[in-house]
């Protein structure tokens, strides 16, 4: 291979790598196979989130049946107190996919019954 051809071949691979890394978006299934329901133990969703890395452009998929659970995006104060003084978004149609569009903290709770008090809530940090 001539050195010029070799160089352009090398650059093509480099560009391919950069594109595939920057366009790599993960779909995070909240709670994995367990889904988004009353947690099996206190702090279950924090444990689920603990070892994951959330990047801008990733998606969150909440698997739940409509009527039995909801996804409410709130701010820290409502998350801490399981209140809904200022909701940012609400979803209740089942199996909700959300795109993480910006960096920072996201807070979600379920608004059904005492589910939030039972720690059906999720806090993630997007980097
Ligand atoms: C919701 O997701 C679950 C788990 O993947 C699936 O079994 C179920 O069929 C989905 N429900 C709807 C209405 O798409
Ligand atoms: Cu719930």
Coordinates of N, CA, C and O and ligand atoms in Angstrom, one line a residue:
X1 N 0.8 -1.2 0.0 CA 0.0 0.0 0.0 C 0.9 1.3 0.0 O 1.9 1.3 0.8
X2 N 0.6 2.2 -0.9 CA 1.4 3.4 -0.8 C 1.1 4.2 0.5 O 0.0 4.0 1.1
X3 N 2.0 5.0 0.9 CA 1.9 5.7 2.2 C 0.7 6.6 2.2 O 0.0 6.8 3.2
X4 N 0.4 7.2 1.0 CA -0.7 8.1 0.9 C -2.1 7.4 1.1 O -2.9 7.8 1.8
X5 N -2.2 6.3 0.4 CA -3.4 5.4 0.5 C -3.5 4.9 2.0 O -4.6 4.9 2.5
X6 N -2.4 4.5 2.5 CA -2.4 4.0 3.9 C -2.9 5.1 4.9 O -3.7 4.8 5.8
X7 N -2.4 6.3 4.6 CA -2.8 7.4 5.5 C -4.3 7.7 5.4 O -5.0 7.8 6.4
X8 N -4.8 7.7 4.2 CA -6.3 8.0 4.1 C -7.1 6.8 4.6 O -8.2 7.1 5.2
X9 N -6.6 5.6 4.5 CA -7.3 4.5 5.1 C -7.3 4.6 6.6 O -8.4 4.4 7.2
X10 N -6.2 5.0 7.2 CA -6.1 5.2 8.6 C -7.1 6.3 9.1 O -7.8 6.1 10.1
X11 N -7.1 7.4 8.3 CA -8.0 8.5 8.7 C -9.5 8.1 8.6 O -10.3 8.5 9.5
X12 N -9.8 7.3 7.7 CA -11.1 6.8 7.5 C -11.6 6.0 8.8 O -12.7 6.2 9.3
X13 N -10.7 5.2 9.2 CA -10.9 4.4 10.4 C -11.1 5.3 11.6 O -12.0 5.2 12.4
X14 N -10.2 6.3 11.7 CA -10.3 7.3 12.9 C -11.7 8.0 12.9 O -12.3 8.1 13.9
X15 N -12.1 8.5 11.7 CA -13.3 9.2 11.6 C -14.5 8.3 12.0 O -15.4 8.6 12.7
X16 N -14.4 7.0 11.5 CA -15.4 6.0 11.8 C -15.6 5.8 13.3 O -16.7 5.8 13.9
X17 N -14.4 5.8 14.0 CA -14.4 5.6 15.4 C -15.1 6.8 16.1 O -15.9 6.6 17.0
X18 N -14.7 8.0 15.7 CA -15.2 9.2 16.4 C -16.7 9.2 16.2 O -17.5 9.5 17.2
X19 N -17.2 9.0 15.0 CA -18.6 9.0 14.7 C -19.4 8.0 15.6 O -20.4 8.3 16.2
X20 N -18.8 6.8 15.6 CA -19.5 5.7 16.3 C -19.5 6.0 17.8 O -20.5 5.6 18.5
X21 N -18.5 6.6 18.4 CA -18.4 6.9 19.8 C -19.4 8.0 20.1 O -20.2 7.9 21.0
X22 N -19.4 9.1 19.3 CA -20.2 10.2 19.7 C -21.7 9.9 19.4 O -22.6 10.6 20.0
X23 N -22.0 8.9 18.6 CA -23.4 8.7 18.3 C -23.9 7.5 19.1 O -25.0 7.0 18.9
X24 N -23.1 7.0 20.0 CA -23.5 5.8 20.8 C -24.5 6.2 21.9 O -24.1 6.8 22.9
X25 N -25.8 6.0 21.7 CA -26.8 6.4 22.7 C -27.3 5.1 23.4 O -27.7 4.2 22.7
X26 N -27.3 5.2 24.7 CA -27.8 4.0 25.5 C -29.2 4.2 25.8 O -29.7 5.3 26.2
X27 N -30.0 3.1 25.7 CA -31.4 3.1 26.3 C -31.3 2.4 27.6 O -31.0 1.2 27.7
X28 N -31.5 3.2 28.7 CA -31.5 2.6 30.0 C -32.9 2.2 30.4 O -33.8 3.0 30.5
X29 N -33.1 0.9 30.6 CA -34.4 0.4 31.0 C -34.4 0.4 32.6 O -33.7 -0.3 33.2
X30 N -35.3 1.3 33.0 CA -35.3 1.6 34.5 C -35.7 0.3 35.2 O -36.8 -0.2 35.0
X31 N -34.9 -0.1 36.2 CA -35.2 -1.3 36.9 C -35.0 -2.6 36.1 O -35.3 -3.7 36.6
X32 N -34.4 -2.5 35.0 CA -34.2 -3.6 34.1 C -35.5 -4.4 33.9 O -36.5 -3.8 33.7
X33 N -35.4 -5.7 34.0 CA -36.6 -6.6 33.8 C -37.7 -6.4 34.9 O -38.8 -6.7 34.6
X34 N -37.3 -5.8 36.0 CA -38.3 -5.6 37.1 C -39.3 -4.5 36.7 O -40.4 -4.6 37.0
X35 N -38.8 -3.5 35.9 CA -39.6 -2.5 35.5 C -39.8 -1.3 36.5 O -39.0 -1.3 37.4
X36 N -40.8 -0.5 36.2 CA -41.1 0.7 37.0 C -42.4 0.4 37.8 O -43.5 0.7 37.4
X37 N -42.2 -0.3 38.9 CA -43.4 -0.6 39.8 C -42.9 -0.5 41.2 O -41.8 0.0 41.5
X38 N -43.8 -0.8 42.2 CA -43.4 -0.8 43.6 C -42.1 -1.5 43.8 O -42.1 -2.7 43.4
X39 N -41.1 -0.9 44.3 CA -39.8 -1.6 44.4 C -39.8 -2.7 45.3 O -40.6 -2.8 46.3
X40 N -38.9 -3.7 45.1 CA -38.9 -4.9 45.9 C -38.2 -4.6 47.2 O -38.4 -5.4 48.2
X41 N -37.5 -3.6 47.3 CA -36.9 -3.2 48.6 C -36.6 -1.7 48.6 O -36.5 -1.1 47.5
X42 N -36.4 -1.1 49.7 CA -36.2 0.4 49.8 C -34.8 0.7 49.2 O -33.8 0.1 49.4
X43 N -34.9 1.7 48.3 CA -33.7 2.1 47.6 C -33.3 1.3 46.4 O -32.3 1.5 45.8
X44 N -34.3 0.5 45.9 CA -34.0 -0.4 44.7 C -33.6 0.5 43.5 O -32.6 0.1 42.8
X45 N -34.3 1.6 43.3 CA -34.0 2.3 42.0 C -32.7 3.1 42.2 O -32.0 3.4 41.2
X46 N -32.4 3.5 43.4 CA -31.0 4.1 43.6 C -29.9 3.1 43.3 O -28.9 3.5 42.6
X47 N -30.1 1.9 43.7 CA -29.1 0.9 43.4 C -29.0 0.6 42.0 O -27.9 0.4 41.4
X48 N -30.2 0.6 41.3 CA -30.2 0.4 39.8 C -29.3 1.5 39.1 O -28.6 1.2 38.2
X49 N -29.5 2.7 39.6 CA -28.9 3.9 38.9 C -27.4 4.0 39.3 O -26.6 4.6 38.5
X50 N -27.0 3.4 40.4 CA -25.7 3.7 41.0 C -24.5 3.4 40.1 O -23.6 4.1 40.0
X51 N -24.6 2.3 39.4 CA -23.5 1.8 38.6 C -23.6 2.2 37.1 O -22.9 1.6 36.3
X52 N -24.5 3.1 36.8 CA -24.7 3.5 35.4 C -24.2 4.8 35.1 O -24.2 5.7 36.0
X53 N -23.8 5.0 33.9 CA -23.4 6.4 33.5 C -24.4 6.9 32.5 O -24.7 6.3 31.5
X54 N -25.0 8.0 32.8 CA -26.0 8.6 32.0 C -25.4 9.8 31.2 O -24.9 10.7 31.8
X55 N -25.5 9.7 29.9 CA -24.9 10.8 29.0 C -26.0 11.5 28.3 O -27.1 10.9 28.0
X56 N -25.7 12.7 27.9 CA -26.7 13.5 27.1 C -27.0 12.7 25.8 O -26.1 12.2 25.1
X57 N -28.2 12.6 25.5 CA -28.7 11.9 24.3 C -29.1 10.5 24.6 O -29.8 9.8 23.8
X58 N -28.8 10.0 25.8 CA -29.3 8.6 26.2 C -30.8 8.7 26.5 O -31.3 9.8 26.6
X59 N -31.4 7.5 26.5 CA -32.8 7.5 26.8 C -33.1 6.7 28.0 O -32.3 5.8 28.4
X60 N -34.2 7.0 28.7 CA -34.7 6.3 29.8 C -36.0 5.6 29.4 O -36.8 6.3 28.8
X61 N -36.1 4.3 29.6 CA -37.4 3.7 29.4 C -38.0 3.2 30.7 O -37.4 2.3 31.4
X62 N -39.1 3.7 31.0 CA -39.9 3.3 32.1 C -40.9 2.2 31.7 O -41.8 2.6 30.9
X63 N -40.8 1.0 32.1 CA -41.8 0.0 31.7 C -42.8 -0.1 32.9 O -42.5 -0.5 34.0
X64 N -44.1 0.2 32.6 CA -45.2 0.1 33.6 C -46.5 0.0 32.8 O -46.6 0.4 31.6
X65 N -47.5 -0.5 33.5 CA -48.8 -0.5 32.9 C -49.6 0.7 33.3 O -49.6 1.2 34.4
X66 N -50.3 1.3 32.3 CA -51.1 2.5 32.5 C -52.1 2.2 33.6 O -52.7 1.1 33.7
X67 N -52.3 3.2 34.5 CA -53.3 3.1 35.6 C -52.6 2.5 36.9 O -53.1 2.8 38.0
X68 N -51.5 1.8 36.8 CA -50.9 1.2 37.9 C -49.7 2.0 38.4 O -49.4 2.0 39.6
X69 N -49.1 2.7 37.5 CA -48.0 3.5 37.9 C -47.9 4.7 37.0 O -48.6 4.7 35.9
X70 N -47.2 5.8 37.4 CA -47.0 6.9 36.5 C -45.5 7.3 36.6 O -44.8 6.9 37.5
X71 N -45.1 8.2 35.7 CA -43.8 8.8 35.7 C -44.0 10.3 35.8 O -44.5 10.9 34.9
X72 N -43.5 10.9 36.9 CA -43.6 12.3 37.1 C -42.3 12.9 37.3 O -41.5 12.5 38.2
X73 N -41.9 13.8 36.4 CA -40.6 14.5 36.6 C -40.8 15.7 37.5 O -41.6 16.6 37.2
X74 N -40.0 15.8 38.5 CA -40.1 16.8 39.5 C -38.7 17.4 39.8 O -37.7 17.0 39.2
X75 N -38.7 18.4 40.7 CA -37.4 18.9 41.2 C -37.0 18.3 42.5 O -37.8 17.6 43.1
X76 N -35.8 18.6 43.0 CA -35.3 17.9 44.2 C -36.2 18.0 45.4 O -36.4 16.9 46.1
X77 N -36.8 19.1 45.6 CA -37.7 19.3 46.8 C -38.8 18.3 46.8 O -39.1 17.6 47.8
X78 N -39.5 18.2 45.6 CA -40.6 17.3 45.5 C -40.2 15.8 45.6 O -40.8 15.0 46.1
X79 N -39.0 15.6 45.0 CA -38.4 14.2 45.1 C -38.2 13.8 46.5 O -38.6 12.8 46.9
X80 N -37.6 14.7 47.3 CA -37.3 14.4 48.7 C -38.5 14.2 49.5 O -38.5 13.4 50.4
X81 N -39.6 15.0 49.2 CA -40.8 14.9 50.1 C -41.9 14.2 49.4 O -43.0 14.2 50.0
X82 N -41.7 13.6 48.3 CA -42.8 12.9 47.6 C -44.0 13.8 47.4 O -45.2 13.4 47.6
X83 N -43.7 15.0 47.1 CA -44.8 16.0 46.8 C -44.8 16.3 45.3 O -43.9 15.9 44.6
X84 N -45.8 17.1 44.9 CA -45.9 17.5 43.5 C -46.2 19.0 43.4 O -47.2 19.3 42.8
X85 N -45.4 19.8 44.1 CA -45.7 21.2 44.0 C -45.3 21.8 42.7 O -46.0 22.8 42.2
X86 N -44.3 21.3 42.0 CA -43.9 21.8 40.7 C -43.5 20.6 39.8 O -42.3 20.2 39.9
X87 N -44.4 20.1 39.1 CA -44.1 19.0 38.2 C -43.6 19.6 36.9 O -44.1 20.6 36.3
X88 N -42.6 18.9 36.3 CA -42.0 19.4 35.1 C -42.6 18.6 33.9 O -42.7 19.1 32.8
X89 N -43.0 17.4 34.2 CA -43.7 16.6 33.1 C -44.4 15.4 33.8 O -43.9 14.9 34.9
X90 N -45.4 14.9 33.2 CA -46.1 13.7 33.7 C -46.5 12.8 32.6 O -46.9 13.2 31.5
X91 N -46.3 11.5 32.9 CA -46.6 10.5 31.9 C -47.4 9.4 32.6 O -47.0 9.0 33.7
X92 N -48.4 8.9 31.9 CA -49.2 7.8 32.5 C -49.8 6.9 31.5 O -50.6 6.0 31.9
X93 N -49.3 6.9 30.3 CA -49.9 6.1 29.2 C -49.2 4.7 29.2 O -49.5 3.9 28.3
X94 N -48.2 4.4 30.1 CA -47.5 3.2 30.0 C -46.2 3.3 29.2 O -46.1 4.1 28.3
X95 N -45.3 2.4 29.5 CA -44.0 2.3 28.8 C -43.5 3.6 28.2 O -43.6 3.9 27.0
X96 N -43.0 4.5 29.0 CA -42.6 5.8 28.6 C -41.1 5.9 28.3 O -40.3 5.4 29.1
X97 N -40.7 6.4 27.1 CA -39.3 6.6 26.8 C -39.1 8.1 26.8 O -39.8 8.9 26.2
X98 N -38.0 8.5 27.5 CA -37.6 9.9 27.6 C -36.2 10.1 27.2 O -35.3 9.2 27.4
X99 N -35.9 11.1 26.5 CA -34.5 11.4 26.1 C -33.9 12.4 27.0 O -34.5 13.4 27.4
X100 N -32.7 12.1 27.5 CA -32.0 13.0 28.4 C -31.3 14.0 27.6 O -30.2 13.8 27.1
X101 N -31.9 15.2 27.5 CA -31.4 16.2 26.6 C -30.4 17.1 27.1 O -29.7 17.8 26.4
X102 N -30.2 17.2 28.4 CA -29.3 18.1 29.0 C -28.5 17.5 30.2 O -29.0 16.6 30.8
X103 N -27.4 18.1 30.5 CA -26.7 17.7 31.7 C -27.4 18.1 33.0 O -28.2 19.0 33.0
X104 N -27.0 17.4 34.1 CA -27.6 17.8 35.4 C -28.4 16.7 36.0 O -28.4 15.6 35.5
X105 N -29.1 17.1 37.0 CA -29.9 16.1 37.8 C -31.3 16.0 37.3 O -31.9 17.0 37.0
X106 N -31.8 14.8 37.2 CA -33.2 14.5 36.8 C -33.8 13.8 38.0 O -33.2 12.9 38.6
X107 N -35.1 14.1 38.3 CA -35.8 13.5 39.4 C -37.1 13.0 38.9 O -37.9 13.7 38.3
X108 N -37.4 11.7 39.2 CA -38.7 11.1 38.8 C -39.4 10.5 40.0 O -38.7 9.8 40.9
X109 N -40.7 10.6 40.1 CA -41.4 9.8 41.1 C -42.6 9.2 40.5 O -43.0 9.6 39.4
X110 N -43.2 8.2 41.2 CA -44.5 7.7 40.8 C -45.6 8.4 41.7 O -45.4 8.5 42.9
X111 N -46.6 8.8 41.1 CA -47.6 9.6 41.8 C -48.8 8.7 42.4 O -49.7 9.2 43.0
X112 N -48.7 7.4 42.1 CA -49.8 6.5 42.6 C -49.7 6.1 44.0 O -48.6 5.8 44.5
X113 N -50.8 6.3 44.8 CA -50.8 5.8 46.2 C -49.6 6.3 47.0 O -49.2 7.5 46.9
X114 N -49.0 5.4 47.7 CA -47.8 5.7 48.5 C -46.6 5.1 47.9 O -45.6 4.7 48.5
X115 N -46.6 4.9 46.5 CA -45.5 4.3 45.8 C -44.2 5.1 46.0 O -43.1 4.5 46.2
X116 N -44.3 6.4 46.0 CA -43.1 7.3 46.1 C -42.5 7.1 47.5 O -41.3 6.9 47.6
X117 N -43.3 7.1 48.5 CA -42.9 6.9 49.9 C -42.2 5.5 50.0 O -41.2 5.4 50.8
X118 N -42.6 4.6 49.2 CA -42.0 3.3 49.2 C -40.8 3.2 48.3 O -40.3 2.1 47.9
X119 N -40.3 4.4 48.0 CA -39.1 4.6 47.1 C -39.2 4.2 45.7 O -38.2 3.8 45.0
X120 N -40.4 4.3 45.2 CA -40.5 4.2 43.7 C -40.2 5.6 43.2 O -41.1 6.4 42.8
X121 N -39.0 6.0 43.2 CA -38.5 7.3 42.8 C -37.1 7.1 42.3 O -36.4 6.1 42.7
X122 N -36.7 8.0 41.4 CA -35.4 7.8 40.7 C -34.7 9.2 40.6 O -35.3 10.1 40.1
X123 N -33.5 9.2 41.0 CA -32.6 10.4 40.8 C -31.4 10.0 39.9 O -30.8 9.0 40.2
X124 N -31.2 10.7 38.9 CA -30.0 10.4 38.1 C -29.3 11.7 37.7 O -29.9 12.8 37.8
X125 N -28.0 11.6 37.5 CA -27.2 12.7 37.1 C -26.7 12.5 35.7 O -26.1 11.4 35.4
X126 N -27.0 13.4 34.8 CA -26.6 13.2 33.4 C -25.3 14.1 33.1 O -25.3 15.3 33.5
X127 N -24.3 13.4 32.6 CA -23.1 14.2 32.3 C -22.8 14.3 30.8 O -23.4 13.6 30.0
Ligands
LIG1 C1 -44.3 -2.6 27.7 O1 -43.1 -3.2 27.9 C2 -43.1 -4.5 28.4 C3 -41.7 -4.9 28.7 O2 -40.9 -4.8 27.6 C4 -43.8 -5.4 27.3 O3 -43.9 -6.7 27.8 C5 -45.2 -4.8 27.1 O4 -45.8 -5.5 26.0 C6 -45.1 -3.4 26.7 N1 -46.5 -2.8 26.6 C7 -46.9 -2.1 25.6 C8 -48.3 -1.6 25.7 O5 -46.2 -1.8 24.7
LIG2 CU1 -46.0 3.4 41.2

